[in-house]
GROMACS .gro file of C-alpha atoms in nm:
model
  355
    1UNK     CA    1   0.000   0.000   0.000
    2UNK     CA    2   0.299   0.229   0.059
    3UNK     CA    3   0.451   0.181  -0.286
    4UNK     CA    4   0.576   0.504  -0.446
    5UNK     CA    5   0.374   0.712  -0.691
    6UNK     CA    6   0.490   0.959  -0.953
    7UNK     CA    7   0.276   1.253  -1.054
    8UNK     CA    8   0.225   1.370  -1.412
    9UNK     CA    9   0.454   1.660  -1.321
   10UNK     CA   10   0.735   1.406  -1.245
   11UNK     CA   11   0.732   1.468  -0.869
   12UNK     CA   12   0.761   1.147  -0.670
   13UNK     CA   13   0.582   1.042  -0.349
   14UNK     CA   14   0.647   0.757  -0.104
   15UNK     CA   15   0.281   0.652  -0.080
   16UNK     CA   16  -0.068   0.705  -0.212
   17UNK     CA   17  -0.191   0.948   0.056
   18UNK     CA   18   0.064   1.225  -0.011
   19UNK     CA   19   0.021   1.164  -0.383
   20UNK     CA   20  -0.356   1.216  -0.368
   21UNK     CA   21  -0.306   1.526  -0.152
   22UNK     CA   22  -0.060   1.663  -0.411
   23UNK     CA   23  -0.297   1.597  -0.703
   24UNK     CA   24  -0.568   1.783  -0.517
   25UNK     CA   25  -0.366   2.076  -0.389
   26UNK     CA   26  -0.122   2.134  -0.676
   27UNK     CA   27  -0.330   2.041  -0.980
   28UNK     CA   28  -0.697   2.050  -0.868
   29UNK     CA   29  -0.731   1.683  -0.965
   30UNK     CA   30  -0.956   1.536  -0.698
   31UNK     CA   31  -0.958   1.160  -0.647
   32UNK     CA   32  -1.069   0.964  -0.341
   33UNK     CA   33  -0.868   0.687  -0.174
   34UNK     CA   34  -0.936   0.413  -0.432
   35UNK     CA   35  -1.099   0.081  -0.351
   36UNK     CA   36  -0.834  -0.095  -0.561
   37UNK     CA   37  -0.490   0.069  -0.573
   38UNK     CA   38  -0.365  -0.146  -0.861
   39UNK     CA   39  -0.662  -0.048  -1.077
   40UNK     CA   40  -0.599   0.314  -0.984
   41UNK     CA   41  -0.240   0.282  -1.111
   42UNK     CA   42  -0.367   0.139  -1.438
   43UNK     CA   43  -0.614   0.428  -1.464
   44UNK     CA   44  -0.331   0.679  -1.416
   45UNK     CA   45  -0.128   0.512  -1.692
   46UNK     CA   46  -0.417   0.564  -1.934
   47UNK     CA   47  -0.449   0.934  -1.848
   48UNK     CA   48  -0.310   1.208  -2.068
   49UNK     CA   49  -0.079   1.380  -1.820
   50UNK     CA   50   0.003   1.695  -2.020
   51UNK     CA   51  -0.367   1.756  -2.089
   52UNK     CA   52  -0.457   1.714  -1.722
   53UNK     CA   53  -0.187   1.963  -1.620
   54UNK     CA   54  -0.291   2.212  -1.886
   55UNK     CA   55  -0.459   2.531  -1.756
   56UNK     CA   56  -0.717   2.494  -2.033
   57UNK     CA   57  -1.043   2.308  -1.980
   58UNK     CA   58  -1.045   1.994  -2.197
   59UNK     CA   59  -1.206   1.654  -2.246
   60UNK     CA   60  -0.932   1.475  -2.053
   61UNK     CA   61  -1.015   1.678  -1.744
   62UNK     CA   62  -1.384   1.600  -1.788
   63UNK     CA   63  -1.306   1.228  -1.817
   64UNK     CA   64  -1.087   1.241  -1.506
   65UNK     CA   65  -1.362   1.425  -1.317
   66UNK     CA   66  -1.624   1.170  -1.421
   67UNK     CA   67  -1.401   0.877  -1.320
   68UNK     CA   68  -1.322   1.041  -0.986
   69UNK     CA   69  -1.689   1.113  -0.916
   70UNK     CA   70  -1.784   0.755  -1.003
   71UNK     CA   71  -1.516   0.621  -0.767
   72UNK     CA   72  -1.616   0.867  -0.493
   73UNK     CA   73  -1.980   0.755  -0.512
   74UNK     CA   74  -1.874   0.391  -0.500
   75UNK     CA   75  -1.648   0.461  -0.200
   76UNK     CA   76  -1.929   0.641  -0.014
   77UNK     CA   77  -2.172   0.356  -0.084
   78UNK     CA   78  -1.923   0.097   0.041
   79UNK     CA   79  -1.842   0.302   0.350
   80UNK     CA   80  -2.208   0.335   0.443
   81UNK     CA   81  -2.236  -0.044   0.437
   82UNK     CA   82  -1.914  -0.124   0.626
   83UNK     CA   83  -1.811   0.161   0.855
   84UNK     CA   84  -2.159   0.226   0.987
   85UNK     CA   85  -2.197  -0.142   1.064
   86UNK     CA   86  -1.891  -0.163   1.288
   87UNK     CA   87  -1.689   0.155   1.335
   88UNK     CA   88  -1.472   0.209   1.643
   89UNK     CA   89  -1.185   0.451   1.688
   90UNK     CA   90  -1.008   0.656   1.951
   91UNK     CA   91  -1.089   1.026   1.944
   92UNK     CA   92  -0.842   1.247   1.759
   93UNK     CA   93  -0.816   1.487   2.054
   94UNK     CA   94  -0.871   1.282   2.371
   95UNK     CA   95  -0.845   0.926   2.501
   96UNK     CA   96  -1.213   0.836   2.452
   97UNK     CA   97  -1.285   0.528   2.240
   98UNK     CA   98  -1.609   0.583   2.048
   99UNK     CA   99  -1.820   0.317   1.877
  100UNK     CA  100  -2.032   0.401   1.573
  101UNK     CA  101  -1.965   0.647   1.290
  102UNK     CA  102  -2.237   0.899   1.376
  103UNK     CA  103  -2.155   0.894   1.752
  104UNK     CA  104  -1.786   0.943   1.669
  105UNK     CA  105  -1.843   1.258   1.463
  106UNK     CA  106  -2.102   1.378   1.715
  107UNK     CA  107  -1.834   1.342   1.982
  108UNK     CA  108  -1.585   1.543   1.774
  109UNK     CA  109  -1.839   1.825   1.749
  110UNK     CA  110  -2.004   1.812   2.092
  111UNK     CA  111  -1.683   1.767   2.292
  112UNK     CA  112  -1.419   1.940   2.081
  113UNK     CA  113  -1.610   2.164   1.839
  114UNK     CA  114  -1.463   2.005   1.524
  115UNK     CA  115  -1.711   2.077   1.243
  116UNK     CA  116  -1.679   1.837   0.948
  117UNK     CA  117  -2.001   1.941   0.778
  118UNK     CA  118  -2.260   1.687   0.663
  119UNK     CA  119  -2.133   1.334   0.728
  120UNK     CA  120  -2.313   1.206   0.416
  121UNK     CA  121  -2.093   1.441   0.212
  122UNK     CA  122  -1.768   1.293   0.349
  123UNK     CA  123  -1.562   1.060   0.126
  124UNK     CA  124  -1.286   0.822   0.241
  125UNK     CA  125  -1.376   0.872   0.607
  126UNK     CA  126  -1.083   0.682   0.755
  127UNK     CA  127  -0.834   0.853   0.522
  128UNK     CA  128  -0.980   1.186   0.630
  129UNK     CA  129  -0.938   1.099   0.999
  130UNK     CA  130  -0.585   0.973   0.930
  131UNK     CA  131  -0.499   1.306   0.765
  132UNK     CA  132  -0.628   1.500   1.066
  133UNK     CA  133  -0.446   1.263   1.303
  134UNK     CA  134  -0.125   1.309   1.103
  135UNK     CA  135  -0.140   1.682   1.163
  136UNK     CA  136  -0.198   1.625   1.532
  137UNK     CA  137   0.102   1.391   1.549
  138UNK     CA  138   0.319   1.663   1.397
  139UNK     CA  139   0.172   1.918   1.640
  140UNK     CA  140   0.030   2.122   1.352
  141UNK     CA  141  -0.283   2.337   1.383
  142UNK     CA  142  -0.570   2.224   1.161
  143UNK     CA  143  -0.668   2.578   1.071
  144UNK     CA  144  -0.354   2.789   1.038
  145UNK     CA  145  -0.084   2.519   0.987
  146UNK     CA  146   0.129   2.665   1.265
  147UNK     CA  147   0.348   2.406   1.439
  148UNK     CA  148   0.399   2.385   1.817
  149UNK     CA  149   0.646   2.227   2.056
  150UNK     CA  150   0.409   2.013   2.259
  151UNK     CA  151   0.047   1.888   2.254
  152UNK     CA  152  -0.069   2.109   2.542
  153UNK     CA  153   0.042   2.429   2.366
  154UNK     CA  154  -0.120   2.317   2.041
  155UNK     CA  155  -0.445   2.237   2.222
  156UNK     CA  156  -0.448   2.574   2.400
  157UNK     CA  157  -0.384   2.754   2.071
  158UNK     CA  158  -0.663   2.572   1.887
  159UNK     CA  159  -0.909   2.637   2.169
  160UNK     CA  160  -0.828   3.007   2.213
  161UNK     CA  161  -0.821   3.076   1.839
  162UNK     CA  162  -1.125   2.858   1.770
  163UNK     CA  163  -0.915   2.656   1.529
  164UNK     CA  164  -1.091   2.321   1.573
  165UNK     CA  165  -1.183   2.344   1.209
  166UNK     CA  166  -1.009   2.281   0.880
  167UNK     CA  167  -0.952   2.611   0.709
  168UNK     CA  168  -1.163   2.639   0.391
  169UNK     CA  169  -0.861   2.744   0.189
  170UNK     CA  170  -0.669   2.429   0.281
  171UNK     CA  171  -0.722   2.266  -0.057
  172UNK     CA  172  -0.542   1.943   0.039
  173UNK     CA  173  -0.864   1.837   0.217
  174UNK     CA  174  -1.097   1.910  -0.077
  175UNK     CA  175  -1.088   1.547  -0.190
  176UNK     CA  176  -1.272   1.437   0.124
  177UNK     CA  177  -1.601   1.615   0.040
  178UNK     CA  178  -1.829   1.459  -0.219
  179UNK     CA  179  -1.979   1.789  -0.333
  180UNK     CA  180  -1.635   1.901  -0.454
  181UNK     CA  181  -1.629   1.623  -0.716
  182UNK     CA  182  -1.921   1.789  -0.893
  183UNK     CA  183  -1.715   2.098  -0.968
  184UNK     CA  184  -1.349   2.025  -0.891
  185UNK     CA  185  -1.248   2.358  -1.044
  186UNK     CA  186  -1.418   2.535  -0.754
  187UNK     CA  187  -1.225   2.542  -0.422
  188UNK     CA  188  -1.380   2.427  -0.097
  189UNK     CA  189  -1.375   2.790   0.022
  190UNK     CA  190  -1.684   2.859  -0.189
  191UNK     CA  191  -1.899   2.618   0.012
  192UNK     CA  192  -2.159   2.816   0.209
  193UNK     CA  193  -2.118   2.618   0.531
  194UNK     CA  194  -1.751   2.720   0.545
  195UNK     CA  195  -1.821   3.086   0.470
  196UNK     CA  196  -1.822   3.189   0.837
  197UNK     CA  197  -1.445   3.143   0.850
  198UNK     CA  198  -1.391   3.355   0.540
  199UNK     CA  199  -1.615   3.629   0.679
  200UNK     CA  200  -1.410   3.645   0.996
  201UNK     CA  201  -1.699   3.548   1.220
  202UNK     CA  202  -1.476   3.307   1.405
  203UNK     CA  203  -1.188   3.461   1.595
  204UNK     CA  204  -0.985   3.465   1.911
  205UNK     CA  205  -1.159   3.473   2.247
  206UNK     CA  206  -1.014   3.641   2.555
  207UNK     CA  207  -1.276   3.513   2.796
  208UNK     CA  208  -1.128   3.379   3.121
  209UNK     CA  209  -1.415   3.135   3.146
  210UNK     CA  210  -1.334   2.999   2.801
  211UNK     CA  211  -0.966   2.978   2.893
  212UNK     CA  212  -1.054   2.720   3.155
  213UNK     CA  213  -1.312   2.522   2.956
  214UNK     CA  214  -1.205   2.159   2.963
  215UNK     CA  215  -1.434   2.041   2.685
  216UNK     CA  216  -1.349   2.332   2.450
  217UNK     CA  217  -1.714   2.340   2.350
  218UNK     CA  218  -1.842   2.655   2.520
  219UNK     CA  219  -1.774   2.865   2.211
  220UNK     CA  220  -1.917   2.641   1.940
  221UNK     CA  221  -2.164   2.798   1.701
  222UNK     CA  222  -2.361   2.565   1.474
  223UNK     CA  223  -2.433   2.717   1.137
  224UNK     CA  224  -2.762   2.640   0.962
  225UNK     CA  225  -2.702   2.523   0.607
  226UNK     CA  226  -2.960   2.688   0.380
  227UNK     CA  227  -3.074   2.567   0.040
  228UNK     CA  228  -3.306   2.740  -0.207
  229UNK     CA  229  -3.618   2.561  -0.327
  230UNK     CA  230  -3.605   2.444  -0.690
  231UNK     CA  231  -3.951   2.586  -0.761
  232UNK     CA  232  -3.965   2.913  -0.568
  233UNK     CA  233  -3.729   3.169  -0.418
  234UNK     CA  234  -3.765   3.053  -0.058
  235UNK     CA  235  -3.454   2.926   0.124
  236UNK     CA  236  -3.493   2.670   0.401
  237UNK     CA  237  -3.263   2.450   0.609
  238UNK     CA  238  -3.090   2.214   0.366
  239UNK     CA  239  -3.223   1.901   0.530
  240UNK     CA  240  -3.579   2.039   0.496
  241UNK     CA  241  -3.570   2.150   0.133
  242UNK     CA  242  -3.715   1.820   0.004
  243UNK     CA  243  -4.000   1.837   0.255
  244UNK     CA  244  -4.064   2.201   0.165
  245UNK     CA  245  -4.101   2.124  -0.204
  246UNK     CA  246  -4.339   1.838  -0.127
  247UNK     CA  247  -4.553   2.036   0.120
  248UNK     CA  248  -4.556   2.374  -0.054
  249UNK     CA  249  -4.559   2.265  -0.419
  250UNK     CA  250  -4.668   1.897  -0.417
  251UNK     CA  251  -4.338   1.818  -0.589
  252UNK     CA  252  -4.188   1.491  -0.466
  253UNK     CA  253  -3.822   1.509  -0.568
  254UNK     CA  254  -3.735   1.181  -0.395
  255UNK     CA  255  -4.005   1.008  -0.599
  256UNK     CA  256  -3.834   1.145  -0.910
  257UNK     CA  257  -3.506   0.997  -0.784
  258UNK     CA  258  -3.684   0.665  -0.733
  259UNK     CA  259  -3.805   0.681  -1.095
  260UNK     CA  260  -3.440   0.717  -1.200
  261UNK     CA  261  -3.342   0.409  -0.995
  262UNK     CA  262  -3.140   0.629  -0.760
  263UNK     CA  263  -2.874   0.681  -1.029
  264UNK     CA  264  -2.670   0.958  -0.868
  265UNK     CA  265  -2.554   1.108  -1.198
  266UNK     CA  266  -2.912   1.133  -1.325
  267UNK     CA  267  -3.032   1.273  -0.993
  268UNK     CA  268  -2.768   1.547  -1.005
  269UNK     CA  269  -2.863   1.627  -1.364
  270UNK     CA  270  -3.229   1.642  -1.263
  271UNK     CA  271  -3.166   1.898  -0.990
  272UNK     CA  272  -2.952   2.113  -1.218
  273UNK     CA  273  -3.190   2.088  -1.514
  274UNK     CA  274  -3.497   2.180  -1.310
  275UNK     CA  275  -3.309   2.474  -1.156
  276UNK     CA  276  -3.200   2.589  -1.503
  277UNK     CA  277  -3.558   2.582  -1.633
  278UNK     CA  278  -3.745   2.726  -1.335
  279UNK     CA  279  -3.499   3.015  -1.309
  280UNK     CA  280  -3.633   3.120  -1.652
  281UNK     CA  281  -3.995   3.038  -1.553
  282UNK     CA  282  -3.993   2.752  -1.805
  283UNK     CA  283  -4.164   2.415  -1.751
  284UNK     CA  284  -3.909   2.134  -1.770
  285UNK     CA  285  -4.167   1.899  -1.927
  286UNK     CA  286  -4.324   2.102  -2.210
  287UNK     CA  287  -4.124   2.427  -2.239
  288UNK     CA  288  -4.424   2.638  -2.134
  289UNK     CA  289  -4.301   2.988  -2.043
  290UNK     CA  290  -4.475   3.167  -1.759
  291UNK     CA  291  -4.495   3.543  -1.721
  292UNK     CA  292  -4.361   3.497  -1.368
  293UNK     CA  293  -4.290   3.223  -1.116
  294UNK     CA  294  -4.650   3.208  -0.994
  295UNK     CA  295  -4.769   3.144  -1.350
  296UNK     CA  296  -4.519   2.862  -1.386
  297UNK     CA  297  -4.623   2.705  -1.055
  298UNK     CA  298  -4.989   2.721  -1.161
  299UNK     CA  299  -4.905   2.554  -1.492
  300UNK     CA  300  -4.708   2.277  -1.319
  301UNK     CA  301  -5.008   2.210  -1.098
  302UNK     CA  302  -5.279   2.221  -1.367
  303UNK     CA  303  -5.078   2.025  -1.625
  304UNK     CA  304  -4.946   1.784  -1.360
  305UNK     CA  305  -4.593   1.832  -1.494
  306UNK     CA  306  -4.413   1.779  -1.164
  307UNK     CA  307  -4.225   1.464  -1.259
  308UNK     CA  308  -3.933   1.326  -1.461
  309UNK     CA  309  -3.901   1.025  -1.689
  310UNK     CA  310  -3.616   0.783  -1.758
  311UNK     CA  311  -3.641   0.879  -2.125
  312UNK     CA  312  -3.590   1.253  -2.071
  313UNK     CA  313  -3.322   1.374  -2.312
  314UNK     CA  314  -3.150   1.605  -2.063
  315UNK     CA  315  -3.036   1.295  -1.872
  316UNK     CA  316  -2.794   1.223  -2.157
  317UNK     CA  317  -2.641   1.572  -2.141
  318UNK     CA  318  -2.334   1.591  -1.914
  319UNK     CA  319  -2.368   1.970  -1.915
  320UNK     CA  320  -2.611   1.929  -1.628
  321UNK     CA  321  -2.351   1.765  -1.405
  322UNK     CA  322  -2.209   2.112  -1.343
  323UNK     CA  323  -2.364   2.253  -1.027
  324UNK     CA  324  -2.430   2.615  -0.939
  325UNK     CA  325  -2.265   2.726  -0.616
  326UNK     CA  326  -2.604   2.793  -0.453
  327UNK     CA  327  -2.709   2.430  -0.507
  328UNK     CA  328  -2.398   2.261  -0.369
  329UNK     CA  329  -2.524   2.247  -0.010
  330UNK     CA  330  -2.863   2.112  -0.116
  331UNK     CA  331  -2.699   1.853  -0.338
  332UNK     CA  332  -2.484   1.726  -0.050
  333UNK     CA  333  -2.805   1.645   0.139
  334UNK     CA  334  -2.983   1.511  -0.168
  335UNK     CA  335  -2.692   1.282  -0.250
  336UNK     CA  336  -2.723   1.146   0.101
  337UNK     CA  337  -3.090   1.075   0.030
  338UNK     CA  338  -3.001   0.897  -0.294
  339UNK     CA  339  -2.744   0.683  -0.116
  340UNK     CA  340  -3.014   0.583   0.133
  341UNK     CA  341  -3.187   0.381  -0.140
  342UNK     CA  342  -3.299   0.057   0.018
  343UNK     CA  343  -3.152  -0.233  -0.185
  344UNK     CA  344  -3.440  -0.462  -0.095
  345UNK     CA  345  -3.719  -0.269  -0.264
  346UNK     CA  346  -3.537   0.002  -0.458
  347UNK     CA  347  -3.713   0.286  -0.276
  348UNK     CA  348  -3.559   0.589  -0.116
  349UNK     CA  349  -3.577   0.654   0.254
  350UNK     CA  350  -3.840   0.913   0.346
  351UNK     CA  351  -3.705   1.266   0.374
  352UNK     CA  352  -3.806   1.276   0.742
  353UNK     CA  353  -3.572   0.986   0.812
  354UNK     CA  354  -3.279   1.097   0.600
  355UNK     CA  355  -2.965   1.188   0.797
   0.00000   0.00000   0.00000
């Protein structure tokens, strides 16, 4: 597993982890920790290195993106079946041994204030935790990269500076978030849930009470991830956007996903295509153009055009894999819903029960 890798730029690496981090950080080529390393090597040999390193957008980059997204989705699916069935690991910041994937990340947040975003959007979970642990072993701050002489000083620094968070401009971690594979040309810093750091809303605290907080959790501030409805201009909590569309507009997006057999690529295209059409007040079924959004909503209701079909032509157009920035948060939740497809009956878990 620790065999050397050589990048397209001729730089060598002792193992796959630093190689993947280099691809991500130096060349914006995102790829998850592969399920089969030998197959990954064969894939790299087939790639056109000069084209991938070119600053110009080209077909080779699109092919690499599609292959990386396919692998990332497969990795997430496999992890949901294995890690969530029997995950146990010692905390990155204390001696507690935690069982269960969700309890582990809840512990990181509740006890230490480490915000990793939506767990369903995380790819290569154990590689991600290893990368964080590696920084801790080298006494390096997660947020500012500053190195310290001992663990106690590092811990004090991270608590006082509120640095229990990966800085959004640390592009070496981009490969661990599924939403980034949709638009690898966009850095993680554009993700809305990370915007608080960029806006400077997190900073140093001088409170004596906080100085002495043993759990480091007195300062935590949970952001609400907002997503805009596909049919109207209202923004709601990301995990509620599916329920909003069903309650307010009688549009069952998860039923549409079920129609598409939970094919993640087609589900992503569906979200992007519907957004593209409704933004112009155009019906995605018959090209009816409304004078305004209310007219479009009335048409969708009267004509009963709130559905998709497996034969829809837009599903063959890879243009609709590209996601607008405002939809990235919603897609991270929707992808989680897609991955909750029950293999026994092919249906999607109800939005109320989705994580």
